[in-house]
């Protein structure tokens, strides 16, 4: 079992200092290849004892054995820069798959909470709250979060636009104004269709909120407000799992924060729309 999977399987059992070390290993494995326990303790703001304890918690006798195994993983990564993030292995049992997914998603949500800049979030909430119309953009896996936010906000009485057909979405972006806001979901920040919509919005003076990974990208450079996702998933992956959950978390966060200032009105409108939809359901009386 490689070090990444060892860490994922044991992560929920680790204490605070060990989690800090685990996070640092996942982000910067090369830093752990040659440093002593004391140096790594200083690097991670923990201690030499915490480094040794972490290695033993992963099943190694000590730091040297850990570093040897880590070096093998780093070499494999360098030889396969376009490797696919599979998360699971061929012979994993259903119980192992469930454990890996649970640990991965739990850590993912913690990472999202740490990555989001509250000041940026407040800017986004203000823009959405004051916007005349809201334009939502997202394709592929990122369309799930955009569509979910669309369905939620439309029930709260907002004027909001979302189209699965990217051609229609692009045409609609032409009509955005400085009084509106555009919210774009794109983990990579590289999707051409999204970038075209953003560039049109910029021409129109429309503020742009980007929900994207924590990395420099064309989208992050164009956005007025950035709600950043943890960079914990390869762009080439077996399924957009962590990134989709992270985007959905932010989608729900934007929705809940947006309606908090007007809950009585939103509640009344939802009750009325629910009555309207009840006409579509069969009655048993």
Tab-separated table of N, CA, C and O in Angstrom, residues 113-236:
chain	number	residue	atom	x	y	z
A	113	UNK	N	-13.301	24.217	4.275
A	113	UNK	CA	-13.548	25.230	5.303
A	113	UNK	C	-12.300	26.063	5.580
A	113	UNK	O	-12.389	27.259	5.874
A	114	UNK	N	-11.141	25.423	5.490
A	114	UNK	CA	-9.886	26.134	5.733
A	114	UNK	C	-9.482	26.984	4.519
A	114	UNK	O	-8.840	28.017	4.669
A	115	UNK	N	-9.838	26.530	3.332
A	115	UNK	CA	-9.400	27.196	2.103
A	115	UNK	C	-10.207	28.450	1.790
A	115	UNK	O	-9.684	29.421	1.245
A	116	UNK	N	-11.493	28.435	2.139
A	116	UNK	CA	-12.354	29.581	1.824
A	116	UNK	C	-11.920	30.816	2.614
A	116	UNK	O	-11.746	30.764	3.828
A	117	UNK	N	-11.761	31.912	1.907
A	117	UNK	CA	-11.455	33.202	2.521
A	117	UNK	C	-12.785	33.869	2.890
A	117	UNK	O	-13.612	34.149	2.020
A	118	UNK	N	-13.006	34.106	4.197
A	118	UNK	CA	-14.284	34.664	4.656
A	118	UNK	C	-14.561	36.028	4.032
A	118	UNK	O	-15.710	36.364	3.722
A	119	UNK	N	-13.527	36.825	3.831
A	119	UNK	CA	-13.720	38.126	3.199
A	119	UNK	C	-14.247	37.968	1.779
A	119	UNK	O	-15.145	38.702	1.355
A	120	UNK	N	-13.680	37.002	1.056
A	120	UNK	CA	-14.151	36.736	-0.311
A	120	UNK	C	-15.577	36.204	-0.286
A	120	UNK	O	-16.405	36.562	-1.132
A	121	UNK	N	-15.868	35.352	0.687
A	121	UNK	CA	-17.219	34.803	0.815
A	121	UNK	C	-18.223	35.918	1.080
A	121	UNK	O	-19.302	35.957	0.474
A	122	UNK	N	-17.886	36.832	1.960
A	122	UNK	CA	-18.785	37.953	2.258
A	122	UNK	C	-18.993	38.850	1.037
A	122	UNK	O	-20.091	39.379	0.817
A	123	UNK	N	-17.941	39.031	0.238
A	123	UNK	CA	-18.082	39.805	-1.006
A	123	UNK	C	-19.068	39.112	-1.943
A	123	UNK	O	-19.916	39.754	-2.568
A	124	UNK	N	-18.923	37.786	-2.031
A	124	UNK	CA	-19.807	37.019	-2.908
A	124	UNK	C	-21.254	37.132	-2.449
A	124	UNK	O	-22.169	37.342	-3.264
A	125	UNK	N	-21.486	37.011	-1.146
A	125	UNK	CA	-22.844	37.094	-0.599
A	125	UNK	C	-23.444	38.467	-0.877
A	125	UNK	O	-24.612	38.599	-1.245
A	126	UNK	N	-22.634	39.516	-0.736
A	126	UNK	CA	-23.109	40.876	-0.999
A	126	UNK	C	-23.479	41.053	-2.468
A	126	UNK	O	-24.526	41.628	-2.793
A	127	UNK	N	-22.637	40.550	-3.362
A	127	UNK	CA	-22.907	40.666	-4.800
A	127	UNK	C	-24.183	39.926	-5.177
A	127	UNK	O	-25.015	40.437	-5.945
A	128	UNK	N	-24.355	38.729	-4.634
A	128	UNK	CA	-25.545	37.930	-4.941
A	128	UNK	C	-26.794	38.606	-4.375
A	128	UNK	O	-27.837	38.698	-5.040
A	129	UNK	N	-26.673	39.093	-3.146
A	129	UNK	CA	-27.823	39.721	-2.497
A	129	UNK	C	-28.304	40.975	-3.212
A	129	UNK	O	-29.500	41.265	-3.233
A	130	UNK	N	-27.380	41.714	-3.801
A	130	UNK	CA	-27.723	42.981	-4.465
A	130	UNK	C	-27.951	42.846	-5.970
A	130	UNK	O	-28.318	43.825	-6.633
A	131	UNK	N	-27.712	41.672	-6.507
A	131	UNK	CA	-27.804	41.483	-7.959
A	131	UNK	C	-29.252	41.509	-8.448
A	131	UNK	O	-30.150	40.958	-7.806
A	132	UNK	N	-29.436	42.158	-9.592
A	132	UNK	CA	-30.759	42.134	-10.239
A	132	UNK	C	-31.021	40.745	-10.806
A	132	UNK	O	-32.098	40.169	-10.617
A	133	UNK	N	-30.028	40.194	-11.498
A	133	UNK	CA	-30.127	38.838	-12.055
A	133	UNK	C	-28.840	38.079	-11.755
A	133	UNK	O	-27.760	38.672	-11.648
A	134	UNK	N	-28.962	36.765	-11.644
A	134	UNK	CA	-27.809	35.904	-11.353
A	134	UNK	C	-27.612	34.945	-12.517
A	134	UNK	O	-28.552	34.246	-12.927
A	135	UNK	N	-26.399	34.920	-13.054
A	135	UNK	CA	-26.059	34.018	-14.156
A	135	UNK	C	-25.155	32.912	-13.614
A	135	UNK	O	-24.102	33.194	-13.050
A	136	UNK	N	-25.581	31.670	-13.795
A	136	UNK	CA	-24.809	30.523	-13.306
A	136	UNK	C	-24.177	29.781	-14.467
A	136	UNK	O	-24.830	29.516	-15.484
A	137	UNK	N	-22.890	29.433	-14.309
A	137	UNK	CA	-22.167	28.726	-15.368
A	137	UNK	C	-21.472	27.496	-14.780
A	137	UNK	O	-20.859	27.559	-13.714
A	138	UNK	N	-21.574	26.390	-15.503
A	138	UNK	CA	-20.892	25.172	-15.091
A	138	UNK	C	-21.204	24.066	-16.078
A	138	UNK	O	-22.356	23.910	-16.494
A	139	UNK	N	-20.189	23.319	-16.473
A	139	UNK	CA	-20.418	22.198	-17.388
A	139	UNK	C	-19.736	20.958	-16.826
A	139	UNK	O	-18.887	21.048	-15.937
A	140	UNK	N	-20.104	19.803	-17.355
A	140	UNK	CA	-19.534	18.554	-16.850
A	140	UNK	C	-19.922	18.349	-15.398
A	140	UNK	O	-21.045	18.641	-14.979
A	141	UNK	N	-18.988	17.849	-14.594
A	141	UNK	CA	-19.258	17.612	-13.175
A	141	UNK	C	-19.603	18.896	-12.441
A	141	UNK	O	-20.384	18.897	-11.485
A	142	UNK	N	-19.040	20.007	-12.887
A	142	UNK	CA	-19.309	21.293	-12.229
A	142	UNK	C	-20.723	21.804	-12.471
A	142	UNK	O	-21.177	22.723	-11.791
A	143	UNK	N	-21.411	21.202	-13.438
A	143	UNK	CA	-22.781	21.640	-13.711
A	143	UNK	C	-23.723	21.231	-12.581
A	143	UNK	O	-24.758	21.863	-12.378
A	144	UNK	N	-23.364	20.163	-11.829
A	144	UNK	CA	-24.241	19.703	-10.748
A	144	UNK	C	-24.430	20.794	-9.700
A	144	UNK	O	-25.535	21.043	-9.232
A	145	UNK	N	-23.331	21.442	-9.319
A	145	UNK	CA	-23.391	22.486	-8.289
A	145	UNK	C	-24.106	23.725	-8.808
A	145	UNK	O	-24.886	24.349	-8.082
A	146	UNK	N	-23.839	24.084	-10.064
A	146	UNK	CA	-24.504	25.246	-10.662
A	146	UNK	C	-26.012	25.011	-10.750
A	146	UNK	O	-26.816	25.890	-10.407
A	147	UNK	N	-26.374	23.815	-11.174
A	147	UNK	CA	-27.797	23.499	-11.323
A	147	UNK	C	-28.490	23.429	-9.963
A	147	UNK	O	-29.635	23.875	-9.805
A	148	UNK	N	-27.799	22.879	-8.973
A	148	UNK	CA	-28.362	22.788	-7.637
A	148	UNK	C	-28.638	24.178	-7.065
A	148	UNK	O	-29.698	24.431	-6.482
A	149	UNK	N	-27.688	25.094	-7.251
A	149	UNK	CA	-27.870	26.464	-6.773
A	149	UNK	C	-29.004	27.155	-7.531
A	149	UNK	O	-29.772	27.934	-6.955
A	150	UNK	N	-29.118	26.852	-8.811
A	150	UNK	CA	-30.204	27.402	-9.637
A	150	UNK	C	-31.562	26.993	-9.076
A	150	UNK	O	-32.452	27.828	-8.862
A	151	UNK	N	-31.736	25.694	-8.797
A	151	UNK	CA	-33.012	25.199	-8.293
A	151	UNK	C	-33.344	25.794	-6.922
A	151	UNK	O	-34.507	26.092	-6.629
A	152	UNK	N	-32.331	25.969	-6.086
A	152	UNK	CA	-32.572	26.509	-4.751
A	152	UNK	C	-32.939	27.994	-4.813
A	152	UNK	O	-33.900	28.440	-4.173
A	153	UNK	N	-32.172	28.770	-5.549
A	153	UNK	CA	-32.408	30.215	-5.593
A	153	UNK	C	-33.691	30.581	-6.316
A	153	UNK	O	-34.344	31.576	-5.977
A	154	UNK	N	-34.060	29.793	-7.319
A	154	UNK	CA	-35.279	30.136	-8.063
A	154	UNK	C	-36.512	29.971	-7.181
A	154	UNK	O	-37.504	30.688	-7.320
A	155	UNK	N	-36.441	29.068	-6.204
A	155	UNK	CA	-37.562	28.881	-5.276
A	155	UNK	C	-37.642	30.013	-4.259
A	155	UNK	O	-38.668	30.199	-3.605
A	156	UNK	N	-36.524	30.749	-4.115
A	156	UNK	CA	-36.531	31.876	-3.164
A	156	UNK	C	-36.904	33.185	-3.856
A	156	UNK	O	-36.762	34.263	-3.284
A	157	UNK	N	-37.360	33.082	-5.110
A	157	UNK	CA	-37.881	34.258	-5.806
A	157	UNK	C	-36.852	35.092	-6.539
A	157	UNK	O	-37.165	36.214	-6.964
A	158	UNK	N	-35.648	34.572	-6.719
A	158	UNK	CA	-34.614	35.343	-7.409
A	158	UNK	C	-34.718	35.171	-8.931
A	158	UNK	O	-35.200	34.153	-9.434
A	159	UNK	N	-34.254	36.184	-9.659
A	159	UNK	CA	-34.165	36.088	-11.116
A	159	UNK	C	-32.810	35.472	-11.432
A	159	UNK	O	-31.765	36.084	-11.189
A	160	UNK	N	-32.830	34.266	-11.946
A	160	UNK	CA	-31.591	33.511	-12.098
A	160	UNK	C	-31.621	32.705	-13.390
A	160	UNK	O	-32.671	32.199	-13.806
A	161	UNK	N	-30.473	32.611	-14.048
A	161	UNK	CA	-30.387	31.921	-15.334
A	161	UNK	C	-29.339	30.809	-15.290
A	161	UNK	O	-28.229	31.005	-14.783
A	162	UNK	N	-29.736	29.651	-15.811
A	162	UNK	CA	-28.791	28.540	-15.993
A	162	UNK	C	-29.253	27.729	-17.188
A	162	UNK	O	-30.448	27.451	-17.341
A	163	UNK	N	-28.316	27.333	-18.048
A	163	UNK	CA	-28.651	26.512	-19.213
A	163	UNK	C	-27.660	25.358	-19.355
A	163	UNK	O	-26.446	25.567	-19.300
A	164	UNK	N	-28.183	24.145	-19.531
A	164	UNK	CA	-27.316	22.991	-19.797
A	164	UNK	C	-26.635	23.143	-21.156
A	164	UNK	O	-25.496	22.712	-21.331
A	165	UNK	N	-27.351	23.724	-22.103
A	165	UNK	CA	-26.792	23.941	-23.435
A	165	UNK	C	-25.829	25.122	-23.369
A	165	UNK	O	-26.229	26.263	-23.158
A	166	UNK	N	-24.545	24.857	-23.531
A	166	UNK	CA	-23.528	25.896	-23.361
A	166	UNK	C	-23.660	26.996	-24.402
A	166	UNK	O	-23.323	28.157	-24.149
A	167	UNK	N	-24.182	26.667	-25.591
A	167	UNK	CA	-24.391	27.691	-26.622
A	167	UNK	C	-25.429	28.719	-26.151
A	167	UNK	O	-25.236	29.935	-26.300
A	168	UNK	N	-26.515	28.216	-25.569
A	168	UNK	CA	-27.551	29.113	-25.046
A	168	UNK	C	-27.002	29.910	-23.865
A	168	UNK	O	-27.272	31.109	-23.727
A	169	UNK	N	-26.229	29.249	-23.031
A	169	UNK	CA	-25.643	29.927	-21.874
A	169	UNK	C	-24.739	31.073	-22.313
A	169	UNK	O	-24.761	32.167	-21.737
A	170	UNK	N	-23.949	30.843	-23.354
A	170	UNK	CA	-23.065	31.884	-23.871
A	170	UNK	C	-23.868	33.045	-24.466
A	170	UNK	O	-23.540	34.215	-24.254
A	171	UNK	N	-24.910	32.712	-25.218
A	171	UNK	CA	-25.746	33.758	-25.797
A	171	UNK	C	-26.418	34.584	-24.696
A	171	UNK	O	-26.503	35.804	-24.787
A	172	UNK	N	-26.854	33.908	-23.650
A	172	UNK	CA	-27.518	34.622	-22.557
A	172	UNK	C	-26.548	35.545	-21.828
A	172	UNK	O	-26.923	36.622	-21.355
A	173	UNK	N	-25.275	35.131	-21.732
A	173	UNK	CA	-24.280	35.949	-21.023
A	173	UNK	C	-24.086	37.313	-21.695
A	173	UNK	O	-23.648	38.271	-21.053
A	174	UNK	N	-24.432	37.387	-22.961
A	174	UNK	CA	-24.318	38.656	-23.706
A	174	UNK	C	-25.173	39.747	-23.065
A	174	UNK	O	-24.861	40.928	-23.145
A	175	UNK	N	-26.272	39.341	-22.405
A	175	UNK	CA	-27.230	40.305	-21.865
A	175	UNK	C	-26.977	40.644	-20.396
A	175	UNK	O	-27.738	41.411	-19.797
A	176	UNK	N	-25.938	40.112	-19.809
A	176	UNK	CA	-25.651	40.437	-18.408
A	176	UNK	C	-25.229	41.898	-18.291
A	176	UNK	O	-24.696	42.481	-19.238
A	177	UNK	N	-25.471	42.481	-17.121
A	177	UNK	CA	-25.165	43.905	-16.911
A	177	UNK	C	-24.348	44.091	-15.634
A	177	UNK	O	-24.120	43.147	-14.872
A	178	UNK	N	-23.979	45.334	-15.382
A	178	UNK	CA	-23.203	45.660	-14.185
A	178	UNK	C	-24.031	45.492	-12.910
A	178	UNK	O	-23.476	45.440	-11.807
A	179	UNK	N	-25.359	45.414	-13.067
A	179	UNK	CA	-26.233	45.225	-11.902
A	179	UNK	C	-26.448	43.747	-11.582
A	179	UNK	O	-27.116	43.406	-10.604
A	180	UNK	N	-25.884	42.870	-12.416
A	180	UNK	CA	-26.050	41.430	-12.236
A	180	UNK	C	-24.781	40.828	-11.622
A	180	UNK	O	-23.844	41.540	-11.276
A	181	UNK	N	-24.760	39.517	-11.519
A	181	UNK	CA	-23.563	38.805	-11.074
A	181	UNK	C	-23.508	37.458	-11.793
A	181	UNK	O	-24.541	36.862	-12.093
A	182	UNK	N	-22.303	37.009	-12.109
A	182	UNK	CA	-22.112	35.695	-12.721
A	182	UNK	C	-21.328	34.815	-11.750
A	182	UNK	O	-20.308	35.232	-11.200
A	183	UNK	N	-21.841	33.605	-11.516
A	183	UNK	CA	-21.168	32.641	-10.640
A	183	UNK	C	-20.729	31.457	-11.489
A	183	UNK	O	-21.563	30.800	-12.135
A	184	UNK	N	-19.434	31.196	-11.516
A	184	UNK	CA	-18.885	30.124	-12.355
A	184	UNK	C	-18.297	29.007	-11.510
A	184	UNK	O	-17.496	29.260	-10.607
A	185	UNK	N	-18.686	27.778	-11.815
A	185	UNK	CA	-18.131	26.607	-11.156
A	185	UNK	C	-17.194	25.898	-12.140
A	185	UNK	O	-17.625	25.449	-13.203
A	186	UNK	N	-15.930	25.814	-11.793
A	186	UNK	CA	-14.956	25.108	-12.640
A	186	UNK	C	-13.757	24.723	-11.793
A	186	UNK	O	-12.979	25.589	-11.395
A	187	UNK	N	-13.624	23.439	-11.491
A	187	UNK	CA	-12.514	22.989	-10.637
A	187	UNK	C	-11.172	23.312	-11.278
A	187	UNK	O	-10.274	23.832	-10.633
A	188	UNK	N	-11.031	23.044	-12.560
A	188	UNK	CA	-9.752	23.260	-13.239
A	188	UNK	C	-9.465	24.741	-13.462
A	188	UNK	O	-8.314	25.177	-13.424
A	189	UNK	N	-10.521	25.510	-13.727
A	189	UNK	CA	-10.330	26.918	-14.082
A	189	UNK	C	-9.824	27.074	-15.505
A	189	UNK	O	-9.377	28.151	-15.905
A	190	UNK	N	-9.920	25.994	-16.292
A	190	UNK	CA	-9.367	25.988	-17.647
A	190	UNK	C	-10.419	25.786	-18.731
A	190	UNK	O	-10.101	25.846	-19.918
A	191	UNK	N	-11.666	25.523	-18.322
A	191	UNK	CA	-12.703	25.174	-19.281
A	191	UNK	C	-13.006	26.344	-20.220
A	191	UNK	O	-13.431	27.424	-19.786
A	192	UNK	N	-12.803	26.120	-21.523
A	192	UNK	CA	-12.906	27.187	-22.502
A	192	UNK	C	-14.285	27.826	-22.539
A	192	UNK	O	-14.412	29.056	-22.624
A	193	UNK	N	-15.334	26.993	-22.466
A	193	UNK	CA	-16.692	27.529	-22.542
A	193	UNK	C	-16.976	28.482	-21.374
A	193	UNK	O	-17.612	29.512	-21.546
A	194	UNK	N	-16.500	28.106	-20.191
A	194	UNK	CA	-16.697	28.952	-19.010
A	194	UNK	C	-15.927	30.259	-19.174
A	194	UNK	O	-16.434	31.355	-18.860
A	195	UNK	N	-14.711	30.161	-19.673
A	195	UNK	CA	-13.879	31.358	-19.853
A	195	UNK	C	-14.495	32.326	-20.858
A	195	UNK	O	-14.418	33.546	-20.691
A	196	UNK	N	-15.125	31.792	-21.910
A	196	UNK	CA	-15.790	32.661	-22.895
A	196	UNK	C	-16.936	33.430	-22.247
A	196	UNK	O	-17.121	34.628	-22.499
A	197	UNK	N	-17.717	32.743	-21.401
A	197	UNK	CA	-18.828	33.405	-20.713
A	197	UNK	C	-18.306	34.480	-19.763
A	197	UNK	O	-18.872	35.581	-19.671
A	198	UNK	N	-17.211	34.167	-19.061
A	198	UNK	CA	-16.621	35.125	-18.120
A	198	UNK	C	-16.098	36.360	-18.855
A	198	UNK	O	-16.298	37.499	-18.410
A	199	UNK	N	-15.433	36.141	-19.981
A	199	UNK	CA	-14.902	37.279	-20.758
A	199	UNK	C	-16.031	38.178	-21.256
A	199	UNK	O	-15.897	39.407	-21.277
A	200	UNK	N	-17.156	37.570	-21.627
A	200	UNK	CA	-18.298	38.372	-22.056
A	200	UNK	C	-18.851	39.165	-20.876
A	200	UNK	O	-19.203	40.342	-21.001
A	201	UNK	N	-18.932	38.520	-19.719
A	201	UNK	CA	-19.420	39.210	-18.525
A	201	UNK	C	-18.512	40.387	-18.178
A	201	UNK	O	-18.994	41.469	-17.820
A	202	UNK	N	-17.219	40.182	-18.301
A	202	UNK	CA	-16.275	41.278	-18.016
A	202	UNK	C	-16.486	42.460	-18.964
A	202	UNK	O	-16.409	43.619	-18.565
A	203	UNK	N	-16.756	42.146	-20.224
A	203	UNK	CA	-17.044	43.214	-21.190
A	203	UNK	C	-18.271	44.012	-20.781
A	203	UNK	O	-18.354	45.221	-20.997
A	204	UNK	N	-19.234	43.305	-20.179
A	204	UNK	CA	-20.487	43.937	-19.788
A	204	UNK	C	-20.399	44.631	-18.420
A	204	UNK	O	-21.362	45.242	-17.979
A	205	UNK	N	-19.266	44.488	-17.759
A	205	UNK	CA	-19.116	45.076	-16.430
A	205	UNK	C	-19.775	44.246	-15.341
A	205	UNK	O	-20.008	44.725	-14.227
A	206	UNK	N	-20.092	42.983	-15.653
A	206	UNK	CA	-20.747	42.094	-14.693
A	206	UNK	C	-19.723	41.485	-13.744
A	206	UNK	O	-18.755	40.875	-14.191
A	207	UNK	N	-19.901	41.625	-12.426
A	207	UNK	CA	-18.975	41.001	-11.478
A	207	UNK	C	-19.003	39.480	-11.620
A	207	UNK	O	-20.061	38.889	-11.863
A	208	UNK	N	-17.841	38.853	-11.465
A	208	UNK	CA	-17.723	37.402	-11.635
A	208	UNK	C	-17.223	36.756	-10.351
A	208	UNK	O	-16.196	37.154	-9.795
A	209	UNK	N	-17.976	35.761	-9.881
A	209	UNK	CA	-17.569	34.954	-8.727
A	209	UNK	C	-17.118	33.594	-9.258
A	209	UNK	O	-17.869	32.923	-9.974
A	210	UNK	N	-15.901	33.197	-8.963
A	210	UNK	CA	-15.371	31.916	-9.435
A	210	UNK	C	-15.253	30.930	-8.285
A	210	UNK	O	-14.679	31.243	-7.238
A	211	UNK	N	-15.814	29.743	-8.468
A	211	UNK	CA	-15.629	28.637	-7.530
A	211	UNK	C	-14.675	27.682	-8.224
A	211	UNK	O	-15.052	26.955	-9.154
A	212	UNK	N	-13.415	27.692	-7.805
A	212	UNK	CA	-12.371	26.967	-8.521
A	212	UNK	C	-11.261	26.543	-7.569
A	212	UNK	O	-11.219	26.995	-6.423
A	213	UNK	N	-10.380	25.688	-8.017
A	213	UNK	CA	-9.313	25.178	-7.140
A	213	UNK	C	-8.292	26.259	-6.806
A	213	UNK	O	-8.155	27.255	-7.513
A	214	UNK	N	-7.591	26.026	-5.719
A	214	UNK	CA	-6.590	26.968	-5.237
A	214	UNK	C	-5.318	26.831	-6.075
A	214	UNK	O	-4.358	26.180	-5.693
A	215	UNK	N	-5.331	27.478	-7.219
A	215	UNK	CA	-4.193	27.452	-8.132
A	215	UNK	C	-4.379	28.583	-9.134
A	215	UNK	O	-5.505	29.004	-9.410
A	216	UNK	N	-3.275	29.072	-9.651
A	216	UNK	CA	-3.370	30.121	-10.669
A	216	UNK	C	-3.917	29.525	-11.959
A	216	UNK	O	-3.427	28.514	-12.449
A	217	UNK	N	-4.971	30.118	-12.476
A	217	UNK	CA	-5.608	29.623	-13.698
A	217	UNK	C	-6.204	30.801	-14.439
A	217	UNK	O	-6.365	31.894	-13.872
A	218	UNK	N	-6.567	30.630	-15.706
A	218	UNK	CA	-7.219	31.718	-16.446
A	218	UNK	C	-8.475	32.227	-15.743
A	218	UNK	O	-8.743	33.429	-15.719
A	219	UNK	N	-9.252	31.318	-15.147
A	219	UNK	CA	-10.477	31.727	-14.467
A	219	UNK	C	-10.173	32.539	-13.212
A	219	UNK	O	-10.802	33.573	-12.970
A	220	UNK	N	-9.218	32.080	-12.405
A	220	UNK	CA	-8.895	32.803	-11.172
A	220	UNK	C	-8.365	34.208	-11.469
A	220	UNK	O	-8.575	35.142	-10.702
A	221	UNK	N	-7.693	34.360	-12.615
A	221	UNK	CA	-7.168	35.674	-12.996
A	221	UNK	C	-8.276	36.628	-13.437
A	221	UNK	O	-8.175	37.841	-13.241
A	222	UNK	N	-9.339	36.074	-14.008
A	222	UNK	CA	-10.429	36.908	-14.518
A	222	UNK	C	-11.473	37.257	-13.467
A	222	UNK	O	-12.177	38.256	-13.591
A	223	UNK	N	-11.580	36.437	-12.429
A	223	UNK	CA	-12.658	36.588	-11.452
A	223	UNK	C	-12.463	37.795	-10.542
A	223	UNK	O	-11.344	38.155	-10.189
A	224	UNK	N	-13.583	38.402	-10.152
A	224	UNK	CA	-13.561	39.491	-9.182
A	224	UNK	C	-13.514	38.944	-7.760
A	224	UNK	O	-12.905	39.533	-6.871
A	225	UNK	N	-14.178	37.811	-7.556
A	225	UNK	CA	-14.206	37.150	-6.248
A	225	UNK	C	-13.873	35.686	-6.461
A	225	UNK	O	-14.420	35.039	-7.368
A	226	UNK	N	-12.994	35.151	-5.615
A	226	UNK	CA	-12.571	33.748	-5.761
A	226	UNK	C	-12.924	32.960	-4.509
A	226	UNK	O	-12.462	33.282	-3.411
A	227	UNK	N	-13.745	31.937	-4.669
A	227	UNK	CA	-14.047	30.998	-3.599
A	227	UNK	C	-13.275	29.727	-3.933
A	227	UNK	O	-13.658	28.964	-4.823
A	228	UNK	N	-12.175	29.533	-3.223
A	228	UNK	CA	-11.203	28.525	-3.620
A	228	UNK	C	-11.459	27.151	-3.006
A	228	UNK	O	-11.827	27.030	-1.836
A	229	UNK	N	-11.229	26.128	-3.830
A	229	UNK	CA	-11.359	24.737	-3.413
A	229	UNK	C	-9.971	24.161	-3.137
A	229	UNK	O	-9.001	24.553	-3.772
A	230	UNK	N	-9.855	23.225	-2.210
A	230	UNK	CA	-8.552	22.604	-1.957
A	230	UNK	C	-8.078	21.846	-3.195
A	230	UNK	O	-8.874	21.205	-3.884
A	231	UNK	N	-6.794	21.946	-3.467
A	231	UNK	CA	-6.233	21.258	-4.640
A	231	UNK	C	-5.831	19.850	-4.238
A	231	UNK	O	-4.666	19.500	-4.159
A	232	UNK	N	-6.836	19.002	-3.978
A	232	UNK	CA	-6.575	17.652	-3.479
A	232	UNK	C	-7.025	16.566	-4.442
A	232	UNK	O	-7.199	15.419	-4.066
A	233	UNK	N	-7.207	16.940	-5.710
A	233	UNK	CA	-7.653	15.974	-6.710
A	233	UNK	C	-6.963	16.289	-8.027
A	233	UNK	O	-6.891	17.450	-8.435
A	234	UNK	N	-6.432	15.257	-8.682
A	234	UNK	CA	-5.800	15.469	-9.979
A	234	UNK	C	-6.853	15.870	-11.006
A	234	UNK	O	-8.025	15.504	-10.886
A	235	UNK	N	-6.431	16.630	-12.020
A	235	UNK	CA	-7.372	16.995	-13.083
A	235	UNK	C	-7.793	15.756	-13.870
A	235	UNK	O	-8.905	15.685	-14.395
A	236	UNK	N	-6.876	14.775	-13.960
A	236	UNK	CA	-7.193	13.507	-14.614
A	236	UNK	C	-7.515	12.509	-13.515
A	236	UNK	O	-6.637	12.068	-12.777
